[in-house]
Amino acid sequence: MKALYFEHFGASEVLQYGELPQPEIGENDVLVKVEYIGLNFADIYRRRGDYHIEKHTPYINGYEGAGVIEAIGANVTNQQVGETVLFVDVPFANAEYVAVPSEQAIRLPAGINSKLAASIGLQGMTADFLAHDLGKNTPGEKAFITGISGGVGQVLSQMLVADGIEVYGSASSTEKQALALSHGVKQVFPSRENSWVETVEGQFSTAYDGVGSTIQQSLDLIKHRGKVVFFGMAGGDPVKIDPVALMSESKSILTGDLWDYLTSYEERKIRSERLFSYFAKGQIEISEPTIFPLSEGKQAHEFLETGKSIGKVLLKP
Ligand SMILES: NC(=O)c1ccc[n+]([C@@H]2O[C@H](COP(=O)([O-])OP(=O)(O)OC[C@H]3O[C@@H](n4cnc5c(N)ncnc54)[C@H](OP(=O)(O)O)[C@@H]3O)[C@@H](O)[C@H]2O)c1
C-alpha cells in the first residue's frame, strides 16, 4: 500500500511517500480502506520529534481518518464489513489501509459522510471535552477563544454559541475574523497584535487557548475566579506561569488531552453522538476542508504549519 512516512525527525523534507506493507489485523481489529485522513498539529509535533509516538520504523504519521471496513477480526461484534467508520486515535493513519481496534472505530450516522467525519472528528471531539468537561460554561457566561477560526476553534465557538454562551475570540486575517462572526461570535480581535487586550481585560469567565504563546494574554483576559483552558501550542510554547500569582487573583489553568477523554468504546460513542447532534441540528457549519493527495503530504504539512489554513486539512490516499 502507499503511505506517507518518515525515518528521522525534522522539517517537512523528512516526509517520504512510497510503498509499505499493508497492516495485518488482529482478532479485535477492523481493516479500514481509508477515504480521507485528517491532518493535525500533533502530526507536525510528531514529525519534529516533539510529541509521544508509537515505536515504528519507518514511522507512518497520523491518527485520524475515515473510510470503509474491508475486513473484520474474529472477535469483532460492533462493526461489519462495508460500514463507514471514523477513527481519531489510531496510529499509522497516513496510509491507504489502517488496522483499527474495534473499540476505536466510530460508526457514522446518516448525514455524516467520510469527508465531513475526517474534517470534524478529532477537532470536534476535542471541542466537546474542552467545552463540556473543562470549560463547563453556563448560559450567559462570556468565553474567549484564541485562534477562533482554526479547526478546533470553529467547532468550539459554534458549540458554545449553541450552548448559550457569549463567545469572543481572536483571528489573524479579516477573512478568518469574518468567518467567526458568521458563526454567531460577538466580537473578534486581531490575533497578531495585542493593543486591544487592555480594553477587555478581566471580562471573561473562560479563555480557551490552543495557541500557547498567548497564555499570559489569556490569563489577563479572564476575571478573578476565571479559568484558562490550555490545550495546545500552535503559536509556540507558553511562558512559565507562577502559581502564586494565579492564587492571588483566584485564577486557574485547566489542561486536557483528548486521549484521556477517549478511553473506551462507550466514551467514544457518547462523545461522537453528542458532536454529530450539533451538525444534525444545523448548529455547526464548517468551511470546506483543503484536500491534498497523500503523495503531497509535505506540502500539506507546510500549509498547516504556516497557519495559512482555515479549518481542516485533509489528505486523500
Ligand atoms: N489537547 C488536545 O487534546 C488537542 C487536540 C487537538 C488539537 N489540539 C491543539 O489545538 C490547537 C489548535 O488545533 P487546530 O487543529 O484547530 O489547528 P489549526 O486549525 O491550525 O488552528 C490553529 C490556529 O492557531 C492560530 N495561530 C496563532 N499563531 C500561530 C502560528 N504561529 N502558527 C500557526 N497557527 C497559529 C491560527 O489562527 P490565526 O491565524 O487566526 O491567529 C490557527 O488558525 C493546536 O495547538 C493543537 O495542537 C489539542
Tab-separated table of C-alpha atoms and ligand atoms in Angstrom:
chain	number	residue	atom	x	y	z
A	1	MET	CA	0.000	0.000	0.000
A	2	LYS	CA	1.032	3.624	-0.419
A	3	ALA	CA	1.877	5.572	2.755
A	4	LEU	CA	3.354	8.855	3.945
A	5	TYR	CA	6.165	8.229	6.410
A	6	PHE	CA	9.463	9.438	7.852
A	7	GLU	CA	12.596	7.796	9.180
A	8	HIS	CA	14.130	10.766	11.043
A	9	PHE	CA	12.589	13.709	12.892
A	10	GLY	CA	12.814	17.113	11.260
A	11	ALA	CA	11.250	19.652	8.906
A	12	SER	CA	8.711	18.693	6.231
A	13	GLU	CA	11.574	17.456	3.994
A	14	VAL	CA	11.818	14.260	6.101
A	15	LEU	CA	8.433	13.093	4.781
A	16	GLN	CA	8.526	10.369	2.153
A	17	TYR	CA	5.747	8.807	0.098
A	18	GLY	CA	6.060	5.225	-1.076
A	19	GLU	CA	5.140	1.560	-0.865
A	20	LEU	CA	4.959	-0.105	2.587
A	21	PRO	CA	3.412	-3.420	3.681
A	22	GLN	CA	-0.348	-3.385	4.325
A	23	PRO	CA	-1.140	-3.818	8.056
A	24	GLU	CA	-2.371	-7.175	9.317
A	25	ILE	CA	-5.400	-7.118	11.576
A	26	GLY	CA	-5.654	-8.891	14.911
A	27	GLU	CA	-8.801	-10.657	16.090
A	28	ASN	CA	-10.132	-7.467	17.741
A	29	ASP	CA	-9.357	-5.151	14.804
A	30	VAL	CA	-11.070	-3.988	11.635
A	31	LEU	CA	-9.216	-3.197	8.401
A	32	VAL	CA	-10.237	0.219	7.084
A	33	LYS	CA	-9.667	1.318	3.477
A	34	VAL	CA	-9.113	4.986	4.155
A	35	GLU	CA	-11.006	7.613	2.150
A	36	TYR	CA	-9.874	10.768	3.975
A	37	ILE	CA	-7.138	11.360	6.550
A	38	GLY	CA	-7.248	14.315	8.943
A	39	LEU	CA	-4.004	16.251	9.311
A	40	ASN	CA	-3.463	17.759	12.762
A	41	PHE	CA	-0.952	19.933	14.552
A	42	ALA	CA	0.043	16.881	16.597
A	43	ASP	CA	1.308	15.290	13.350
A	44	ILE	CA	3.644	18.254	12.932
A	45	TYR	CA	4.845	17.946	16.568
A	46	ARG	CA	5.437	14.196	15.972
A	47	ARG	CA	7.340	14.768	12.737
A	48	ARG	CA	9.547	17.294	14.568
A	49	GLY	CA	10.090	14.789	17.414
A	50	ASP	CA	8.278	16.949	19.991
A	51	TYR	CA	5.438	14.557	20.891
A	52	HIS	CA	4.768	10.999	22.033
A	53	ILE	CA	4.761	8.452	19.179
A	54	GLU	CA	4.418	4.704	18.842
A	55	LYS	CA	7.693	2.842	18.162
A	56	HIS	CA	7.799	2.036	14.454
A	57	THR	CA	10.348	2.313	11.652
A	58	PRO	CA	9.712	3.756	9.194
A	59	TYR	CA	7.207	5.868	11.116
A	60	ILE	CA	3.803	6.350	9.439
A	61	ASN	CA	2.349	9.572	10.883
A	62	GLY	CA	-1.318	10.376	11.537
A	63	TYR	CA	-4.056	9.288	13.930
A	64	GLU	CA	-7.300	10.390	12.282
A	65	GLY	CA	-9.200	9.119	9.263
A	66	ALA	CA	-12.449	7.807	7.882
A	67	GLY	CA	-13.163	5.020	5.433
A	68	VAL	CA	-14.870	1.734	4.735
A	69	ILE	CA	-14.322	-1.509	6.645
A	70	GLU	CA	-12.904	-4.189	4.309
A	71	ALA	CA	-12.283	-6.981	6.828
A	72	ILE	CA	-13.015	-7.716	10.485
A	73	GLY	CA	-11.168	-9.809	13.078
A	74	ALA	CA	-12.690	-12.988	14.526
A	75	ASN	CA	-13.799	-11.351	17.796
A	76	VAL	CA	-15.331	-8.181	16.329
A	77	THR	CA	-19.045	-7.749	17.053
A	78	ASN	CA	-19.501	-3.942	16.986
A	79	GLN	CA	-18.800	-3.441	13.250
A	80	GLN	CA	-19.467	-5.089	9.904
A	81	VAL	CA	-17.696	-5.201	6.541
A	82	GLY	CA	-18.909	-2.337	4.314
A	83	GLU	CA	-19.645	0.122	7.161
A	84	THR	CA	-18.075	3.580	7.046
A	85	VAL	CA	-16.250	4.473	10.255
A	86	LEU	CA	-14.238	7.293	11.758
A	87	PHE	CA	-11.190	6.903	13.983
A	88	VAL	CA	-9.344	9.714	15.756
A	89	ASP	CA	-6.813	7.972	17.985
A	90	VAL	CA	-5.295	5.186	15.917
A	91	PRO	CA	-1.641	5.354	14.834
A	92	PHE	CA	-0.238	4.868	11.317
A	93	ALA	CA	-3.183	6.612	9.624
A	94	ASN	CA	-1.280	8.292	6.762
A	95	ALA	CA	-1.805	5.240	4.559
A	96	GLU	CA	-4.243	3.532	2.237
A	97	TYR	CA	-5.103	0.896	4.871
A	98	VAL	CA	-5.237	1.141	8.669
A	99	ALA	CA	-5.761	-1.619	11.251
A	100	VAL	CA	-8.246	-0.067	13.691
A	101	PRO	CA	-9.042	-1.667	17.070
A	102	SER	CA	-12.784	-2.325	17.018
A	103	GLU	CA	-13.398	-0.236	20.145
A	104	GLN	CA	-11.760	2.773	18.431
A	105	ALA	CA	-13.921	2.605	15.277
A	106	ILE	CA	-16.814	5.081	15.435
A	107	ARG	CA	-19.876	4.343	13.273
A	108	LEU	CA	-21.102	7.305	11.201
A	109	PRO	CA	-24.779	8.248	11.349
A	110	ALA	CA	-26.743	9.096	8.192
A	111	GLY	CA	-25.881	12.638	7.128
A	112	ILE	CA	-22.209	12.451	8.143
A	113	ASN	CA	-20.051	11.207	5.254
A	114	SER	CA	-16.392	10.205	5.446
A	115	LYS	CA	-15.143	13.621	4.266
A	116	LEU	CA	-17.118	15.510	6.930
A	117	ALA	CA	-16.201	12.916	9.576
A	118	ALA	CA	-12.465	13.224	8.874
A	119	SER	CA	-12.885	17.023	8.892
A	120	ILE	CA	-14.532	17.248	12.313
A	121	GLY	CA	-13.651	14.052	14.190
A	122	LEU	CA	-10.556	14.838	16.218
A	123	GLN	CA	-11.030	18.605	16.419
A	124	GLY	CA	-14.758	18.198	17.165
A	125	MET	CA	-14.269	15.674	19.947
A	126	THR	CA	-11.564	17.942	21.330
A	127	ALA	CA	-14.025	20.846	21.290
A	128	ASP	CA	-16.509	18.575	23.060
A	129	PHE	CA	-14.278	17.738	26.029
A	130	LEU	CA	-12.934	21.299	26.232
A	131	ALA	CA	-16.451	22.727	26.414
A	132	HIS	CA	-18.240	20.056	28.415
A	133	ASP	CA	-15.567	18.590	30.710
A	134	LEU	CA	-13.229	21.538	31.287
A	135	GLY	CA	-14.954	24.853	30.447
A	136	LYS	CA	-18.400	23.828	31.728
A	137	ASN	CA	-19.696	27.341	30.996
A	138	THR	CA	-23.263	28.156	31.877
A	139	PRO	CA	-25.594	30.101	29.535
A	140	GLY	CA	-24.875	33.822	29.525
A	141	GLU	CA	-21.210	33.471	30.534
A	142	LYS	CA	-18.560	35.119	28.369
A	143	ALA	CA	-15.824	32.944	26.836
A	144	PHE	CA	-12.812	33.870	24.719
A	145	ILE	CA	-11.147	31.562	22.145
A	146	THR	CA	-7.658	32.224	20.724
A	147	GLY	CA	-7.277	31.228	17.043
A	148	ILE	CA	-11.060	31.048	16.827
A	149	SER	CA	-11.161	30.206	13.101
A	150	GLY	CA	-8.802	27.228	13.331
A	151	GLY	CA	-10.272	23.739	13.183
A	152	VAL	CA	-10.914	23.325	16.926
A	153	GLY	CA	-11.884	26.998	17.191
A	154	GLN	CA	-14.582	26.792	14.522
A	155	VAL	CA	-16.320	23.835	16.160
A	156	LEU	CA	-15.767	25.011	19.746
A	157	SER	CA	-17.102	28.516	19.069
A	158	GLN	CA	-20.300	27.242	17.447
A	159	MET	CA	-20.769	24.582	20.129
A	160	LEU	CA	-20.529	27.244	22.848
A	161	VAL	CA	-22.860	29.606	20.951
A	162	ALA	CA	-25.380	26.746	20.622
A	163	ASP	CA	-24.981	26.085	24.382
A	164	GLY	CA	-25.967	29.713	25.081
A	165	ILE	CA	-22.503	31.105	25.864
A	166	GLU	CA	-21.423	34.599	24.699
A	167	VAL	CA	-18.349	33.921	22.569
A	168	TYR	CA	-15.449	36.232	21.668
A	169	GLY	CA	-12.136	35.414	20.080
A	170	SER	CA	-9.058	36.301	18.072
A	171	ALA	CA	-8.057	35.559	14.483
A	172	SER	CA	-5.356	36.879	12.171
A	173	SER	CA	-6.874	37.737	8.775
A	174	THR	CA	-10.058	39.668	8.019
A	175	GLU	CA	-11.318	36.528	6.238
A	176	LYS	CA	-10.856	34.470	9.412
A	177	GLN	CA	-12.432	37.206	11.553
A	178	ALA	CA	-15.470	37.394	9.243
A	179	LEU	CA	-15.843	33.611	9.360
A	180	ALA	CA	-16.030	33.625	13.167
A	181	LEU	CA	-18.578	36.446	13.154
A	182	SER	CA	-20.711	34.457	10.672
A	183	HIS	CA	-20.794	31.684	13.309
A	184	GLY	CA	-22.521	33.853	15.900
A	185	VAL	CA	-19.370	35.068	17.673
A	186	LYS	CA	-19.935	38.506	19.270
A	187	GLN	CA	-16.576	40.135	18.545
A	188	VAL	CA	-13.260	39.045	17.032
A	189	PHE	CA	-9.949	40.774	17.759
A	190	PRO	CA	-6.795	40.681	15.608
A	191	SER	CA	-4.630	37.802	16.852
A	192	ARG	CA	-1.212	39.025	15.768
A	193	GLU	CA	-1.272	42.266	17.799
A	194	ASN	CA	-2.432	42.960	21.347
A	195	SER	CA	-3.335	46.660	21.632
A	196	TRP	CA	-6.977	45.631	22.228
A	197	VAL	CA	-6.231	43.381	25.223
A	198	GLU	CA	-6.415	46.125	27.870
A	199	THR	CA	-9.883	47.156	26.624
A	200	VAL	CA	-11.342	43.736	27.516
A	201	GLU	CA	-9.053	42.562	30.334
A	202	GLY	CA	-10.700	40.728	33.205
A	203	GLN	CA	-14.031	40.262	31.418
A	204	PHE	CA	-14.211	36.560	30.585
A	205	SER	CA	-15.167	33.541	32.684
A	206	THR	CA	-13.038	31.296	30.492
A	207	ALA	CA	-10.303	31.721	27.885
A	208	TYR	CA	-9.758	28.672	25.667
A	209	ASP	CA	-6.138	28.764	24.495
A	210	GLY	CA	-4.705	26.367	21.898
A	211	VAL	CA	-2.156	28.895	20.622
A	212	GLY	CA	0.073	28.544	23.708
A	213	SER	CA	2.321	31.568	23.221
A	214	THR	CA	-0.735	33.635	24.227
A	215	ILE	CA	-1.182	32.090	27.672
A	216	GLN	CA	-0.295	35.268	29.609
A	217	GLN	CA	-2.734	37.235	27.451
A	218	SER	CA	-5.413	34.620	28.165
A	219	LEU	CA	-4.763	34.968	31.915
A	220	ASP	CA	-5.152	38.739	31.581
A	221	LEU	CA	-8.464	38.319	29.723
A	222	ILE	CA	-10.161	36.250	32.423
A	223	LYS	CA	-11.731	37.682	35.539
A	224	HIS	CA	-10.875	36.769	39.113
A	225	ARG	CA	-12.036	33.159	39.733
A	226	GLY	CA	-11.947	32.602	35.971
A	227	LYS	CA	-10.073	29.825	34.172
A	228	VAL	CA	-7.832	29.375	31.170
A	229	VAL	CA	-8.409	26.096	29.365
A	230	PHE	CA	-4.996	25.413	27.833
A	231	PHE	CA	-4.955	22.770	25.094
A	232	GLY	CA	-2.097	23.338	22.651
A	233	MET	CA	0.738	25.484	21.352
A	234	ALA	CA	0.070	26.122	17.651
A	235	GLY	CA	1.762	29.513	18.083
A	236	GLY	CA	4.709	28.336	20.220
A	237	ASP	CA	5.410	27.153	23.759
A	238	PRO	CA	3.737	29.015	26.631
A	239	VAL	CA	5.809	31.056	29.093
A	240	LYS	CA	6.294	29.641	32.599
A	241	ILE	CA	3.452	30.614	34.922
A	242	ASP	CA	3.830	31.373	38.629
A	243	PRO	CA	1.048	29.615	40.603
A	244	VAL	CA	1.409	32.130	43.448
A	245	ALA	CA	0.464	34.955	41.071
A	246	LEU	CA	-2.533	32.908	39.919
A	247	MET	CA	-3.616	32.293	43.508
A	248	SER	CA	-3.622	35.993	44.331
A	249	GLU	CA	-6.326	36.512	41.681
A	250	SER	CA	-8.062	33.124	42.161
A	251	LYS	CA	-7.346	32.257	38.533
A	252	SER	CA	-6.875	28.666	37.333
A	253	ILE	CA	-5.385	26.889	34.377
A	254	LEU	CA	-7.006	23.637	33.295
A	255	THR	CA	-5.459	21.382	30.656
A	256	GLY	CA	-6.510	18.244	28.846
A	257	ASP	CA	-5.577	15.787	26.160
A	258	LEU	CA	-8.239	14.151	24.019
A	259	TRP	CA	-6.717	10.731	24.560
A	260	ASP	CA	-7.570	10.892	28.257
A	261	TYR	CA	-11.202	11.522	27.318
A	262	LEU	CA	-11.463	8.636	24.808
A	263	THR	CA	-10.704	5.619	26.905
A	264	SER	CA	-13.494	3.212	25.941
A	265	TYR	CA	-15.902	2.320	23.126
A	266	GLU	CA	-18.762	3.784	25.186
A	267	GLU	CA	-16.944	7.083	25.740
A	268	ARG	CA	-16.179	7.427	22.007
A	269	LYS	CA	-19.826	6.618	21.207
A	270	ILE	CA	-21.326	9.143	23.646
A	271	ARG	CA	-18.918	11.930	22.660
A	272	SER	CA	-19.200	11.371	18.902
A	273	GLU	CA	-23.006	11.209	19.080
A	274	ARG	CA	-23.071	14.484	21.038
A	275	LEU	CA	-20.764	16.081	18.452
A	276	PHE	CA	-22.760	14.775	15.479
A	277	SER	CA	-26.014	16.017	17.058
A	278	TYR	CA	-24.856	19.660	16.715
A	279	PHE	CA	-24.401	19.036	12.974
A	280	ALA	CA	-27.756	17.231	12.677
A	281	LYS	CA	-29.469	20.269	14.257
A	282	GLY	CA	-27.625	22.624	11.875
A	283	GLN	CA	-25.906	24.334	14.831
A	284	ILE	CA	-22.388	23.864	13.469
A	285	GLU	CA	-21.149	24.516	9.949
A	286	ILE	CA	-17.524	24.267	8.930
A	287	SER	CA	-15.644	25.735	5.996
A	288	GLU	CA	-14.691	23.410	3.128
A	289	PRO	CA	-11.571	21.420	4.002
A	290	THR	CA	-8.406	21.837	1.935
A	291	ILE	CA	-7.596	18.456	0.400
A	292	PHE	CA	-4.099	17.351	-0.622
A	293	PRO	CA	-3.316	13.975	-2.241
A	294	LEU	CA	-1.455	11.785	0.271
A	295	SER	CA	1.527	11.921	-2.105
A	296	GLU	CA	1.695	15.701	-1.438
A	297	GLY	CA	1.861	15.332	2.342
A	298	LYS	CA	4.922	17.553	2.539
A	299	GLN	CA	3.012	20.497	1.032
A	300	ALA	CA	0.074	19.773	3.363
A	301	HIS	CA	2.354	19.913	6.440
A	302	GLU	CA	3.824	23.228	5.262
A	303	PHE	CA	0.352	24.653	4.624
A	304	LEU	CA	-0.821	23.758	8.157
A	305	GLU	CA	2.437	24.719	9.854
A	306	THR	CA	2.449	28.257	8.473
A	307	GLY	CA	-1.066	28.978	9.783
A	308	LYS	CA	-2.447	29.584	6.258
A	309	SER	CA	-5.261	27.084	6.600
A	310	ILE	CA	-8.811	27.997	7.510
A	311	GLY	CA	-10.333	24.892	9.029
A	312	LYS	CA	-9.361	21.345	8.203
A	313	VAL	CA	-6.570	19.995	6.054
A	314	LEU	CA	-7.277	16.511	4.693
A	315	LEU	CA	-5.044	14.001	2.907
A	316	LYS	CA	-6.617	11.716	0.291
A	317	PRO	CA	-4.965	8.342	-0.399
B	1	LIG	N1	-5.276	18.876	23.769
B	1	LIG	C1	-5.817	18.152	22.817
B	1	LIG	O1	-6.318	17.057	23.041
B	1	LIG	C2	-5.805	18.707	21.422
B	1	LIG	C3	-6.486	18.055	20.401
B	1	LIG	C4	-6.496	18.643	19.134
B	1	LIG	C5	-5.809	19.826	18.900
B	1	LIG	N2	-5.128	20.396	19.930
B	1	LIG	C6	-4.399	21.663	19.762
B	1	LIG	O2	-5.337	22.661	19.446
B	1	LIG	C7	-4.670	23.700	18.745
B	1	LIG	C8	-5.487	24.067	17.527
B	1	LIG	O3	-5.521	22.942	16.680
B	1	LIG	P1	-6.275	23.017	15.289
B	1	LIG	O4	-6.288	21.633	14.774
B	1	LIG	O5	-7.525	23.769	15.438
B	1	LIG	O6	-5.215	23.874	14.424
B	1	LIG	P2	-5.485	24.964	13.290
B	1	LIG	O7	-6.711	24.647	12.536
B	1	LIG	O8	-4.216	25.097	12.508
B	1	LIG	O9	-5.706	26.304	14.127
B	1	LIG	C9	-4.677	26.857	14.893
B	1	LIG	C10	-4.842	28.353	14.926
B	1	LIG	O10	-3.785	28.872	15.714
B	1	LIG	C11	-3.528	30.192	15.312
B	1	LIG	N3	-2.108	30.531	15.365
B	1	LIG	C12	-1.582	31.509	16.122
B	1	LIG	N4	-0.273	31.595	15.977
B	1	LIG	C13	0.065	30.669	15.077
B	1	LIG	C14	1.298	30.297	14.488
B	1	LIG	N5	2.450	30.891	14.833
B	1	LIG	N6	1.289	29.289	13.583
B	1	LIG	C15	0.132	28.661	13.256
B	1	LIG	N7	-1.074	28.983	13.789
B	1	LIG	C16	-1.107	29.971	14.685
B	1	LIG	C17	-4.059	30.336	13.900
B	1	LIG	O11	-5.067	31.318	13.974
B	1	LIG	P3	-4.841	32.809	13.462
B	1	LIG	O12	-4.016	32.721	12.195
B	1	LIG	O13	-6.208	33.282	13.193
B	1	LIG	O14	-4.144	33.525	14.580
B	1	LIG	C18	-4.698	28.996	13.558
B	1	LIG	O15	-5.945	29.145	12.923
B	1	LIG	C19	-3.273	23.181	18.431
B	1	LIG	O16	-2.378	23.716	19.361
B	1	LIG	C20	-3.394	21.684	18.630
B	1	LIG	O17	-2.195	21.062	18.980
B	1	LIG	C21	-5.126	19.865	21.174
